[in-house]
CSV table of C-alpha atoms in Angstrom, one decimal:
chain,number,residue,atom,x,y,z
A,210,GLU,CA,-68.8,-241.6,86.7
A,211,THR,CA,-69.2,-245.2,87.8
A,212,GLY,CA,-66.2,-245.4,90.2
A,213,VAL,CA,-64.7,-248.2,88.2
A,214,THR,CA,-61.1,-247.3,87.2
A,215,GLN,CA,-58.8,-249.0,84.7
A,216,SER,CA,-55.1,-248.7,84.0
A,217,PRO,CA,-53.3,-248.0,81.8
A,218,THR,CA,-55.4,-245.8,79.5
A,219,HIS,CA,-53.5,-246.8,76.4
A,220,LEU,CA,-50.9,-249.4,75.7
A,221,ILE,CA,-48.8,-250.3,72.7
A,222,LYS,CA,-47.2,-253.8,72.5
A,223,THR,CA,-45.6,-255.9,69.8
A,224,ARG,CA,-46.7,-259.3,68.7
A,225,GLY,CA,-45.7,-262.1,71.0
A,226,GLN,CA,-45.4,-259.9,74.1
A,227,GLN,CA,-47.4,-260.2,77.3
A,228,VAL,CA,-49.6,-257.6,78.8
A,229,THR,CA,-51.4,-257.0,82.1
A,230,LEU,CA,-54.4,-254.7,82.4
A,231,ARG,CA,-55.8,-253.6,85.8
A,232,CYS,CA,-59.2,-252.7,87.1
A,233,SER,CA,-60.5,-251.4,90.4
A,234,SER,CA,-64.1,-252.1,91.0
A,235,GLN,CA,-66.8,-249.8,92.4
A,236,SER,CA,-67.0,-249.7,96.2
A,237,GLY,CA,-69.2,-252.4,97.5
A,238,HIS,CA,-69.0,-254.6,94.4
A,239,ASN,CA,-67.7,-258.1,94.5
A,240,THR,CA,-67.8,-259.2,90.9
A,241,VAL,CA,-65.7,-258.1,87.9
A,242,SER,CA,-66.3,-259.0,84.3
A,243,TRP,CA,-63.9,-258.3,81.4
A,244,TYR,CA,-64.9,-257.6,77.8
A,245,GLN,CA,-63.0,-257.1,74.6
A,246,GLN,CA,-64.4,-254.4,72.2
A,247,ALA,CA,-62.9,-254.5,68.8
A,248,LEU,CA,-63.3,-251.5,66.6
A,249,GLY,CA,-66.8,-251.1,65.3
A,250,GLN,CA,-68.2,-254.0,67.3
A,251,GLY,CA,-70.0,-254.6,70.5
A,252,PRO,CA,-68.2,-255.8,73.7
A,253,GLN,CA,-67.4,-259.6,73.8
A,254,PHE,CA,-67.5,-261.3,77.1
A,255,ILE,CA,-64.0,-262.7,78.1
A,256,PHE,CA,-64.6,-263.9,81.7
A,257,GLN,CA,-66.0,-263.0,85.1
A,258,TYR,CA,-64.5,-263.2,88.6
A,259,TYR,CA,-66.6,-263.6,91.7
A,260,ARG,CA,-64.9,-263.8,95.1
A,261,GLU,CA,-61.5,-264.4,93.5
A,262,GLU,CA,-62.6,-267.3,91.4
A,263,GLU,CA,-63.4,-267.5,87.7
A,264,ASN,CA,-67.2,-267.6,87.3
A,265,GLY,CA,-67.8,-268.2,83.6
A,266,ARG,CA,-65.7,-267.7,80.5
A,267,GLY,CA,-66.5,-266.6,76.9
A,268,ASN,CA,-65.0,-267.9,73.7
A,269,PHE,CA,-61.4,-266.8,74.3
A,270,PRO,CA,-58.3,-268.9,74.3
A,271,PRO,CA,-56.3,-269.8,77.5
A,272,ARG,CA,-53.7,-267.2,76.8
A,273,PHE,CA,-56.3,-264.8,78.2
A,274,SER,CA,-56.2,-265.2,82.0
A,275,GLY,CA,-57.3,-263.2,85.0
A,276,LEU,CA,-57.1,-262.7,88.7
A,277,GLN,CA,-59.3,-261.1,91.3
A,278,PHE,CA,-57.8,-259.9,94.6
A,279,PRO,CA,-59.3,-259.8,98.1
A,280,ASN,CA,-60.2,-256.2,97.6
A,281,TYR,CA,-62.1,-257.2,94.5
A,282,SER,CA,-59.8,-255.5,92.1
A,283,SER,CA,-58.8,-257.5,89.1
A,284,GLU,CA,-56.2,-258.1,86.4
A,285,LEU,CA,-56.5,-259.3,82.8
A,286,ASN,CA,-53.4,-261.0,81.4
A,287,VAL,CA,-52.8,-261.8,77.8
A,288,ASN,CA,-49.9,-263.8,76.7
A,289,ALA,CA,-48.4,-264.2,73.2
A,290,LEU,CA,-50.1,-261.2,71.9
A,291,GLU,CA,-51.5,-261.3,68.4
A,292,LEU,CA,-52.4,-258.5,66.0
A,293,ASP,CA,-56.1,-259.3,66.5
A,294,ASP,CA,-55.9,-258.6,70.2
A,295,SER,CA,-55.8,-254.9,69.4
A,296,ALA,CA,-59.0,-253.6,71.0
A,297,LEU,CA,-60.6,-251.7,73.8
A,298,TYR,CA,-60.6,-253.8,77.0
A,299,LEU,CA,-63.5,-253.0,79.3
A,300,CYS,CA,-63.9,-254.0,82.9
A,301,ALA,CA,-67.3,-254.0,84.6
A,302,SER,CA,-68.1,-254.4,88.2
A,303,SER,CA,-71.3,-255.5,89.8
A,304,LEU,CA,-72.7,-256.8,93.1
A,305,LYS,CA,-73.6,-260.4,93.0
A,306,VAL,CA,-76.1,-261.5,95.6
A,307,LEU,CA,-76.6,-265.2,96.3
A,308,GLY,CA,-79.8,-266.3,94.8
A,309,GLY,CA,-80.0,-263.2,92.7
A,310,GLY,CA,-77.9,-262.5,89.6
A,311,ALA,CA,-80.6,-261.2,87.4
A,312,SER,CA,-80.5,-257.7,88.7
A,313,ASP,CA,-76.7,-257.4,88.7
A,314,THR,CA,-76.2,-254.2,86.8
A,315,GLN,CA,-72.7,-254.0,85.4
A,316,TYR,CA,-71.0,-250.7,85.7
A,317,PHE,CA,-68.1,-250.1,83.2
A,318,GLY,CA,-64.8,-248.5,83.5
A,319,PRO,CA,-63.4,-246.2,80.8
A,320,GLY,CA,-61.4,-249.0,79.2
A,321,THR,CA,-57.8,-249.7,78.2
A,322,ARG,CA,-56.9,-249.2,74.5
A,323,LEU,CA,-54.4,-251.9,73.5
A,324,THR,CA,-52.6,-251.7,70.2
A,325,VAL,CA,-50.5,-254.7,69.1
A,326,LEU,CA,-48.0,-254.0,66.4
B,102,ALA,CA,-76.7,-269.6,72.7
B,103,GLN,CA,-78.0,-266.2,73.5
B,104,SER,CA,-77.6,-263.3,71.0
B,105,VAL,CA,-78.6,-259.7,70.5
B,106,ALA,CA,-79.3,-258.0,67.2
B,107,GLN,CA,-79.4,-254.3,66.5
B,108,PRO,CA,-80.7,-254.1,62.9
B,109,GLU,CA,-79.7,-250.4,62.3
B,110,ASP,CA,-76.1,-249.4,62.2
B,111,GLN,CA,-77.1,-245.7,62.3
B,112,VAL,CA,-80.1,-243.7,63.3
B,113,ASN,CA,-80.4,-240.0,62.3
B,114,VAL,CA,-83.1,-237.7,63.8
B,115,ALA,CA,-83.7,-234.0,64.1
B,116,GLU,CA,-83.6,-232.5,67.6
B,117,GLY,CA,-87.0,-232.5,69.2
B,118,ASN,CA,-88.2,-235.5,67.2
B,119,PRO,CA,-88.8,-238.9,68.7
B,120,LEU,CA,-85.9,-241.3,68.8
B,121,THR,CA,-86.1,-245.1,68.6
B,122,VAL,CA,-83.2,-247.6,68.6
B,123,LYS,CA,-84.2,-251.1,67.8
B,124,CYS,CA,-83.1,-254.3,69.5
B,125,THR,CA,-84.1,-258.0,69.3
B,126,TYR,CA,-82.8,-260.8,71.4
B,127,SER,CA,-82.6,-264.5,71.6
B,128,VAL,CA,-82.3,-265.9,75.2
B,129,SER,CA,-83.4,-269.2,76.7
B,130,GLY,CA,-86.0,-268.6,79.4
B,131,ASN,CA,-86.7,-265.2,80.8
B,132,PRO,CA,-84.4,-262.5,79.4
B,133,TYR,CA,-82.7,-259.8,81.3
B,134,LEU,CA,-82.2,-256.8,79.1
B,135,PHE,CA,-80.0,-253.7,79.3
B,136,TRP,CA,-79.2,-250.6,77.3
B,137,TYR,CA,-75.9,-248.8,77.5
B,138,VAL,CA,-74.6,-245.7,75.8
B,139,GLN,CA,-70.9,-245.1,74.8
B,140,TYR,CA,-69.5,-241.7,74.1
B,141,PRO,CA,-66.2,-241.4,72.1
B,142,ASN,CA,-63.2,-242.8,74.0
B,143,ARG,CA,-65.3,-243.6,77.0
B,144,GLY,CA,-66.6,-246.8,78.6
B,145,LEU,CA,-70.2,-247.9,78.6
B,146,GLN,CA,-72.7,-246.0,80.6
B,147,PHE,CA,-75.8,-247.8,82.0
B,148,LEU,CA,-79.2,-246.4,80.8
B,149,LEU,CA,-81.8,-248.8,81.9
B,150,LYS,CA,-82.7,-252.5,82.4
B,151,TYR,CA,-85.6,-254.9,82.3
B,152,ILE,CA,-85.8,-257.8,84.7
B,153,THR,CA,-89.4,-258.4,85.3
B,154,GLY,CA,-92.7,-256.4,85.8
B,155,ASP,CA,-94.0,-253.5,83.8
B,156,ASN,CA,-93.0,-253.9,80.1
B,157,LEU,CA,-92.2,-250.1,79.9
B,158,VAL,CA,-89.0,-249.3,81.7
B,159,LYS,CA,-87.9,-245.8,82.4
B,160,GLY,CA,-84.2,-244.9,82.7
B,161,SER,CA,-81.7,-242.1,82.8
B,162,TYR,CA,-81.8,-238.9,80.7
B,163,GLY,CA,-85.4,-239.3,79.7
B,164,PHE,CA,-84.9,-242.7,77.9
B,165,GLU,CA,-87.3,-245.6,78.2
B,166,ALA,CA,-87.6,-249.0,76.6
B,167,GLU,CA,-90.4,-251.3,75.9
B,168,PHE,CA,-90.1,-255.1,76.4
B,169,ASN,CA,-92.2,-257.1,73.9
B,170,LYS,CA,-92.0,-260.8,74.7
B,171,SER,CA,-93.9,-262.0,71.6
B,172,GLN,CA,-91.6,-260.1,69.3
B,173,THR,CA,-88.5,-260.7,71.4
B,174,SER,CA,-87.7,-257.0,71.2
B,175,PHE,CA,-86.5,-254.3,73.6
B,176,HIS,CA,-86.5,-251.0,71.7
B,177,LEU,CA,-85.0,-247.9,73.3
B,178,LYS,CA,-87.1,-244.7,72.9
B,179,LYS,CA,-86.9,-241.0,73.8
B,180,PRO,CA,-89.9,-238.8,73.1
B,181,SER,CA,-87.8,-235.7,72.2
B,182,ALA,CA,-84.1,-236.2,71.2
B,183,LEU,CA,-81.3,-233.8,72.1
B,184,VAL,CA,-78.1,-233.1,70.2
B,185,SER,CA,-76.3,-234.4,73.3
B,186,ASP,CA,-77.9,-237.8,72.8
B,187,SER,CA,-75.6,-238.4,69.8
B,188,ALA,CA,-73.6,-241.4,70.8
B,189,LEU,CA,-73.2,-245.2,70.3
B,190,TYR,CA,-76.0,-247.3,71.9
B,191,PHE,CA,-75.7,-250.9,72.9
B,192,CYS,CA,-78.4,-253.4,73.8
B,193,ALA,CA,-77.4,-256.4,75.9
B,194,ALA,CA,-79.1,-259.5,77.1
B,195,GLY,CA,-78.5,-262.2,79.7
B,196,GLY,CA,-80.4,-265.1,81.1
B,197,ARG,CA,-80.4,-267.6,83.9
B,198,SER,CA,-79.1,-270.4,81.6
B,199,ASN,CA,-75.9,-268.4,81.0
B,200,ASP,CA,-75.6,-267.2,84.6
B,201,TYR,CA,-76.6,-263.7,83.4
B,202,LYS,CA,-73.4,-263.2,81.4
B,203,LEU,CA,-74.1,-260.4,79.0
B,204,SER,CA,-74.2,-260.7,75.2
B,205,PHE,CA,-74.1,-257.3,73.4
B,206,GLY,CA,-75.4,-256.2,70.0
B,207,ALA,CA,-73.1,-254.5,67.5
B,208,GLY,CA,-74.3,-251.1,68.4
B,209,THR,CA,-76.3,-248.3,66.8
B,210,THR,CA,-74.8,-244.9,66.2
B,211,VAL,CA,-77.3,-242.2,66.9
B,212,THR,CA,-76.9,-238.7,65.4
B,213,VAL,CA,-79.2,-235.9,66.4
B,214,ARG,CA,-79.0,-232.9,64.2
B,215,ALA,CA,-79.8,-229.4,65.4
């Protein structure tokens, strides 16, 4: 086990609703990345948070937003849910060292399975 | 833009035989390469990574991977597969130009038959 936890495990929402997913990073890690994994596909990078600020974003619309808290835990918020948002949402934590980055191994949580009806 | 390709959707091998899962990448500059494994209804589990140095990288559970810069490949290997190695395997790549954000391949399902 990586020590990265996510809640809830499963979630069912209807189109147009809003959802908040939560992630607790591994002890000692300061960076959280969020990924969307649609069925049968590889994870797609949504965004990354480092020291409470967004540090890079993938090709996702603004209705996907996030937060990182002083204890380095994080939230992913999705507004105006669409059917295509149904996926496994993965959180990964890592330790970013100034001047480093290349060796930041990301450790993943078990994911939240979101179903949008 | 960086990208990762896993040309095989599925790999089937007999237990005890060598296992190879293929991966090619496209990254500007020096690539940073990772392999992860995913079991059903679970998150991704880190296997190994290549940052620099020896082209042959050894990781968890007897897996290793060979970095080939000229062929832009990073194939995952295991000399003797186990039934418990049956899972979904993902190759991922990052680079300095993209601040090491990872791009993943579509995954390869490995089935090891007894």
